[in-house]
Short mmCIF file of C-alpha atoms in Angstrom, two decimals:
data_model
loop_
_atom_site.label_atom_id
_atom_site.label_comp_id
_atom_site.label_asym_id
_atom_site.label_seq_id
_atom_site.Cartn_x
_atom_site.Cartn_y
_atom_site.Cartn_z
CA MET A 1290 0.00 0.00 0.00
CA ARG A 1291 1.33 3.41 -0.98
CA ILE A 1292 0.84 6.26 1.46
CA THR A 1293 -0.35 9.46 -0.22
CA LYS A 1294 1.80 12.56 0.17
CA LEU A 1295 1.21 16.28 0.57
CA GLY A 1296 0.16 17.72 -2.77
CA GLU A 1297 -2.13 14.81 -3.67
CA GLU A 1298 -5.72 16.02 -3.97
CA ILE A 1299 -7.26 13.24 -1.85
CA LEU A 1300 -5.56 14.62 1.28
CA ARG A 1301 -7.52 17.88 0.97
CA GLN A 1302 -10.94 16.31 0.38
CA VAL A 1303 -13.62 15.67 2.98
CA ALA A 1304 -13.90 11.88 3.19
CA GLU A 1305 -17.19 10.06 2.62
CA PRO A 1306 -18.83 8.04 5.42
CA VAL A 1307 -18.36 4.28 5.35
CA LYS A 1308 -21.74 2.61 4.70
CA PRO A 1309 -22.70 -0.23 7.07
CA GLU A 1310 -22.78 -2.74 4.20
CA GLU A 1311 -19.20 -1.80 3.30
CA ILE A 1312 -17.92 -3.15 6.63
CA ASN A 1313 -17.21 -6.68 5.40
CA ASP A 1314 -14.31 -9.12 5.09
CA GLU A 1315 -12.86 -7.24 2.10
CA PHE A 1316 -12.92 -3.98 4.08
CA ARG A 1317 -11.34 -5.69 7.11
CA ALA A 1318 -8.56 -7.01 4.84
CA PHE A 1319 -8.02 -3.41 3.69
CA LEU A 1320 -7.80 -2.32 7.35
CA ASP A 1321 -5.13 -4.97 7.92
CA GLU A 1322 -3.20 -3.53 4.95
CA MET A 1323 -3.51 -0.07 6.52
CA PHE A 1324 -2.03 -1.38 9.78
CA GLU A 1325 0.82 -3.06 7.87
CA ALA A 1326 1.62 0.09 5.88
CA MET A 1327 1.48 2.23 9.02
CA ILE A 1328 3.78 -0.10 10.97
CA GLU A 1329 6.19 -0.46 8.04
CA ALA A 1330 6.41 3.35 7.80
CA ASP A 1331 6.98 3.57 11.57
CA GLY A 1332 3.74 5.49 12.16
CA VAL A 1333 1.15 5.45 14.93
CA GLY A 1334 -1.95 6.27 12.88
CA LEU A 1335 -3.16 6.13 9.29
CA ALA A 1336 -6.37 7.54 7.80
CA GLY A 1337 -8.33 6.39 4.76
CA PRO A 1338 -7.23 9.34 2.56
CA GLN A 1339 -3.60 8.53 3.34
CA ALA A 1340 -4.27 4.97 2.16
CA GLY A 1341 -5.81 6.23 -1.08
CA ILE A 1342 -9.52 5.97 -0.22
CA SER A 1343 -11.70 8.94 0.60
CA LYS A 1344 -13.54 7.15 3.41
CA ARG A 1345 -14.02 8.16 7.05
CA VAL A 1346 -11.81 5.54 8.66
CA PHE A 1347 -8.50 5.48 10.48
CA VAL A 1348 -6.36 2.97 12.32
CA VAL A 1349 -4.22 3.62 15.39
CA ILE A 1350 -1.60 1.91 17.51
CA ALA A 1351 -0.66 4.23 20.37
CA ASP A 1352 1.81 3.73 23.20
CA ASP A 1353 -0.36 0.95 24.69
CA ASP A 1354 0.21 -1.22 21.56
CA VAL A 1355 -3.55 -1.81 21.09
CA ARG A 1356 -4.75 -1.94 17.47
CA ARG A 1357 -7.78 0.34 17.17
CA VAL A 1358 -10.06 0.95 14.21
CA PHE A 1359 -12.28 4.05 14.01
CA ILE A 1360 -14.98 3.98 11.33
CA ASN A 1361 -17.10 7.14 10.88
CA PRO A 1362 -15.60 8.72 14.02
CA GLN A 1363 -17.08 11.78 15.68
CA ILE A 1364 -15.22 13.67 18.36
CA ILE A 1365 -18.04 14.55 20.75
CA SER A 1366 -16.03 16.44 23.35
CA THR A 1367 -12.58 17.82 24.04
CA SER A 1368 -10.97 19.13 27.20
CA SER A 1369 -10.36 22.82 27.76
CA GLU A 1370 -6.85 21.84 28.85
CA LEU A 1371 -4.43 22.09 25.93
CA CYS A 1372 -1.02 20.54 25.40
CA ASP A 1373 1.81 21.00 22.92
CA TYR A 1374 3.51 18.15 21.10
CA GLU A 1375 5.85 17.93 18.13
CA GLU A 1376 3.79 16.22 15.42
CA GLY A 1377 4.80 14.61 12.17
CA CYS A 1378 2.82 12.80 9.50
CA LEU A 1379 3.41 9.88 7.14
CA SER A 1380 1.94 12.05 4.36
CA VAL A 1381 4.37 14.89 5.11
CA PRO A 1382 7.59 12.92 5.70
CA GLY A 1383 10.52 14.61 7.37
CA VAL A 1384 8.47 17.59 8.57
CA TYR A 1385 7.73 18.23 12.24
CA GLU A 1386 6.03 21.08 14.04
CA ASN A 1387 4.91 21.81 17.58
CA ILE A 1388 1.09 21.66 17.55
CA GLN A 1389 -1.32 22.57 20.35
CA ARG A 1390 -4.40 20.36 20.79
CA PRO A 1391 -6.86 19.47 23.56
CA ALA A 1392 -5.29 17.08 26.07
CA LYS A 1393 -8.37 14.81 26.20
CA VAL A 1394 -11.07 13.75 23.74
CA THR A 1395 -14.17 11.63 23.71
CA VAL A 1396 -14.86 9.94 20.39
CA GLN A 1397 -17.72 7.81 19.09
CA ALA A 1398 -17.11 5.46 16.17
CA PHE A 1399 -17.68 1.98 14.82
CA ASN A 1400 -15.11 -0.80 15.07
CA GLU A 1401 -14.04 -3.23 12.34
CA LYS A 1402 -17.10 -5.39 13.09
CA GLY A 1403 -19.46 -2.46 12.64
CA ARG A 1404 -20.18 -2.17 16.37
CA PRO A 1405 -20.49 1.30 17.91
CA PHE A 1406 -18.22 2.37 20.75
CA THR A 1407 -17.33 5.45 22.74
CA LEU A 1408 -13.76 6.05 23.90
CA GLU A 1409 -12.35 8.66 26.26
CA ALA A 1410 -8.67 9.22 25.50
CA ASP A 1411 -5.84 11.35 26.77
CA GLY A 1412 -2.12 11.65 26.15
CA LEU A 1413 -0.71 10.31 22.90
CA LEU A 1414 -3.89 8.42 21.98
CA ALA A 1415 -5.97 11.61 22.21
CA ARG A 1416 -3.48 13.42 19.99
CA ILE A 1417 -3.41 10.64 17.38
CA ILE A 1418 -7.22 10.51 17.26
CA GLN A 1419 -7.39 14.27 16.64
CA HIS A 1420 -4.59 14.16 14.05
CA GLU A 1421 -6.16 11.28 12.10
CA ASN A 1422 -9.67 12.72 12.39
CA ASP A 1423 -8.34 15.92 10.80
CA HIS A 1424 -7.32 13.86 7.76
CA LEU A 1425 -10.97 12.86 7.28
CA ASP A 1426 -11.90 16.53 6.93
CA GLY A 1427 -9.07 17.34 4.51
CA HIS A 1428 -6.82 18.97 7.12
CA LEU A 1429 -3.16 18.30 7.85
CA PHE A 1430 -1.25 19.01 11.05
CA ILE A 1431 0.62 21.83 9.32
CA ASP A 1432 -2.72 23.65 8.99
CA ARG A 1433 -2.89 23.91 12.80
CA GLY A 1434 0.52 25.54 13.23
CA ASP A 1435 2.34 28.56 11.88
CA PRO A 1436 0.74 29.63 8.55
CA GLU A 1437 4.13 30.64 7.11
CA PHE A 1438 5.57 27.21 7.98
CA ALA A 1439 2.56 25.54 6.30
CA LYS A 1440 3.02 27.66 3.16
CA LYS A 1441 6.74 26.83 2.92
CA THR A 1442 6.03 23.13 3.48
CA GLU A 1443 3.36 23.09 0.73
CA GLU A 1444 5.78 24.84 -1.66
CA GLN A 1445 8.58 22.42 -0.77
CA PHE A 1446 6.38 19.40 -1.51
CA ALA A 1447 5.09 20.97 -4.73
CA ARG A 1448 8.72 21.33 -5.88
CA ARG A 1449 9.38 17.68 -4.94
CA VAL A 1450 6.41 16.52 -7.01
CA GLU A 1451 7.51 18.71 -9.93
CA ASN A 1452 11.10 17.42 -9.76
CA ALA A 1453 9.91 13.80 -9.55
CA ALA A 1454 7.73 14.35 -12.64
CA LYS A 1455 10.68 15.88 -14.53
CA LYS A 1456 12.91 12.92 -13.57
CA ALA A 1457 10.25 10.44 -14.65
CA ALA A 1458 9.80 12.24 -17.99
CA ALA A 1459 13.58 12.33 -18.57
CA LYS A 1460 13.87 8.63 -17.76
CA LYS A 1461 11.02 7.79 -20.12
CA ALA A 1462 12.60 9.90 -22.90
CA LYS A 1463 15.96 8.17 -22.36
CA GLU A 1464 14.31 4.73 -22.49
CA ALA A 1465 12.49 5.71 -25.71
CA LYS A 1466 15.76 6.92 -27.24
CA ILE A 1467 17.51 3.63 -26.34
CA ALA A 1468 14.59 1.62 -27.74
CA ALA A 1469 14.70 3.66 -30.97
CA LYS A 1470 18.46 3.04 -31.34
CA LYS A 1471 17.96 -0.70 -30.78
CA ALA A 1472 15.17 -0.76 -33.35
CA ALA A 1473 17.32 1.15 -35.84
CA ARG A 1474 20.18 -1.33 -35.35
CA ALA A 1475 17.81 -4.26 -35.75
CA ASN A 1476 16.43 -2.78 -38.99
CA LYS A 1477 19.95 -2.07 -40.27
CA ASN A 1478 21.00 -5.70 -39.62
CA ASN A 1479 17.93 -7.05 -41.48
#
């Protein structure tokens, strides 16, 4: 599974709710793939848009090592107490910023079996839930920090995408040139 990166349109879209009939074995297999991709990338959370689907779902493994699935989550309350933490994101690799969020949250969601649950969370788990829930609304952690930092980060990633496209085009042109030379040699020898 490829994790989407800053600059890809899906990360800025509001994700669609998961329909009850969509919560099936195929969907659960997709959730397992999300966990695998997240763990492989050394992350603690991964949202549907990061996994290439615009659906309201995210997976989490916080500091308690419990695998949690949140389908159609709704944060129903947050604490007035705030805390700062240096956040990063698998979709914005190599970028970190100190972000202030509520210290505690209460969230309602459905699990991978389609059963509703309510969870009160604090510490790292509360932060991850808020971070991943933001993805479902088309927001990234950089949107919650310094606007100038966010602008520079967006520009940096836009340049990366542009440079990658130029490299891919140059590689394709080189391969076409080599193929044309081989074809010319083959025709000359015939």
